[in-house]
Amino acid sequence: MHPNSTSLLFGLLAALANTFGGLIIIQTHWQREYLKYFLALGSGFMLAAAFLEMIPTSFTLFQASPAFVLGGYLMVHLFEHGLSPHFHFGEEVHTKEMLDPRVGISALIGLTSHSFFDGVAIASGFILSYELGIIVFIAVILHKLPEGFTVASIMMASGRGKLFSLLAAGGLGAATLAGILAMGIASGFVNYALPLSTGVTIYVAASDLMPEVNEEPGVKLSLSVFAGVILFVLTRAGLHRL
Ligand SMILES: [Zn+2]
Ligand SMILES: [Zn+2]
């Protein structure tokens, strides 16, 4: 299969996970306890994938790639937290902050731009190798449920209806697909796109997901981060044996 079609197929799965995450918020009676384990597993897997696969591969492609990794990290910081007065992963429960209509919209813009780079990351991976594509896809899909959940909860808390909230979660999926399509057109830029989306991955893992993991009392969730790293090691070993 051509890398573009493989990326699109996996991108569709990621987009579905975003929408499902949104559905969990609007179906208030649905279980959601397990989502925090996705946060923890996701952050461990993403950090391992970024430091052990994405950064080394970026560096072999392009010597100046560390500057792009830093650029990707700072870009998400700007869009999610610099331009947004209030944003964090997990359920939005701060009703006072949500009275300001700019809060919901700016958080939506921040999450949409990061989701676009989730797609850029998946497509860059598949352009370079099937193994890298699968590893990046797992890093993305593990945080897609909490991501859809987060955006739908922000929309509900800022007084938008269930349909709008679900559409916002689906919109993040659409942004991921847009990132994949963009790389289909601009695959020649993969040397820049991979390190840039690596920086995005590090930001999401270390600065979006990890604080939510640390909020939780007890050690179970903190240890799940290590389980994410082990999952990465096993996945990589399994892929190399194929
Ligand atoms: Zn909040
Ligand atoms: Zn994401």
mmCIF file with all atom_site columns, C-alpha atoms in Angstrom, residues 22 25-26 151-168:
data_model
loop_
_atom_site.group_PDB
_atom_site.id
_atom_site.type_symbol
_atom_site.label_atom_id
_atom_site.label_alt_id
_atom_site.label_comp_id
_atom_site.label_asym_id
_atom_site.label_entity_id
_atom_site.label_seq_id
_atom_site.pdbx_PDB_ins_code
_atom_site.Cartn_x
_atom_site.Cartn_y
_atom_site.Cartn_z
_atom_site.occupancy
_atom_site.B_iso_or_equiv
_atom_site.pdbx_formal_charge
_atom_site.auth_seq_id
_atom_site.auth_comp_id
_atom_site.auth_asym_id
_atom_site.auth_atom_id
_atom_site.pdbx_PDB_model_num
ATOM 1  C CA . GLY A 1 22  ? -16.289 13.500 22.637 1.00 0.00 ? 22  GLY A CA 1
ATOM 2  C CA . ILE A 1 25  ? -18.594 13.497 27.497 1.00 0.00 ? 25  ILE A CA 1
ATOM 3  C CA . ILE A 1 26  ? -22.050 13.921 26.031 1.00 0.00 ? 26  ILE A CA 1
ATOM 4  C CA . VAL A 1 151 ? -12.388 19.481 23.810 1.00 0.00 ? 151 VAL A CA 1
ATOM 5  C CA . ALA A 1 152 ? -16.009 18.314 24.181 1.00 0.00 ? 152 ALA A CA 1
ATOM 6  C CA . SER A 1 153 ? -15.892 19.008 27.909 1.00 0.00 ? 153 SER A CA 1
ATOM 7  C CA . ILE A 1 154 ? -14.536 22.534 27.307 1.00 0.00 ? 154 ILE A CA 1
ATOM 8  C CA . MET A 1 155 ? -17.364 23.171 24.821 1.00 0.00 ? 155 MET A CA 1
ATOM 9  C CA . MET A 1 156 ? -20.028 21.855 27.225 1.00 0.00 ? 156 MET A CA 1
ATOM 10 C CA . ALA A 1 157 ? -18.576 23.929 30.093 1.00 0.00 ? 157 ALA A CA 1
ATOM 11 C CA . SER A 1 158 ? -18.658 27.066 27.933 1.00 0.00 ? 158 SER A CA 1
ATOM 12 C CA . GLY A 1 159 ? -22.372 26.562 27.363 1.00 0.00 ? 159 GLY A CA 1
ATOM 13 C CA . ARG A 1 160 ? -22.426 25.059 23.869 1.00 0.00 ? 160 ARG A CA 1
ATOM 14 C CA . GLY A 1 161 ? -24.803 22.230 23.122 1.00 0.00 ? 161 GLY A CA 1
ATOM 15 C CA . LYS A 1 162 ? -24.064 18.516 22.910 1.00 0.00 ? 162 LYS A CA 1
ATOM 16 C CA . LEU A 1 163 ? -24.053 18.544 19.099 1.00 0.00 ? 163 LEU A CA 1
ATOM 17 C CA . PHE A 1 164 ? -21.513 21.404 18.930 1.00 0.00 ? 164 PHE A CA 1
ATOM 18 C CA . SER A 1 165 ? -19.341 19.667 21.534 1.00 0.00 ? 165 SER A CA 1
ATOM 19 C CA . LEU A 1 166 ? -19.363 16.423 19.565 1.00 0.00 ? 166 LEU A CA 1
ATOM 20 C CA . LEU A 1 167 ? -18.614 18.332 16.355 1.00 0.00 ? 167 LEU A CA 1
ATOM 21 C CA . ALA A 1 168 ? -15.634 19.985 18.077 1.00 0.00 ? 168 ALA A CA 1
#
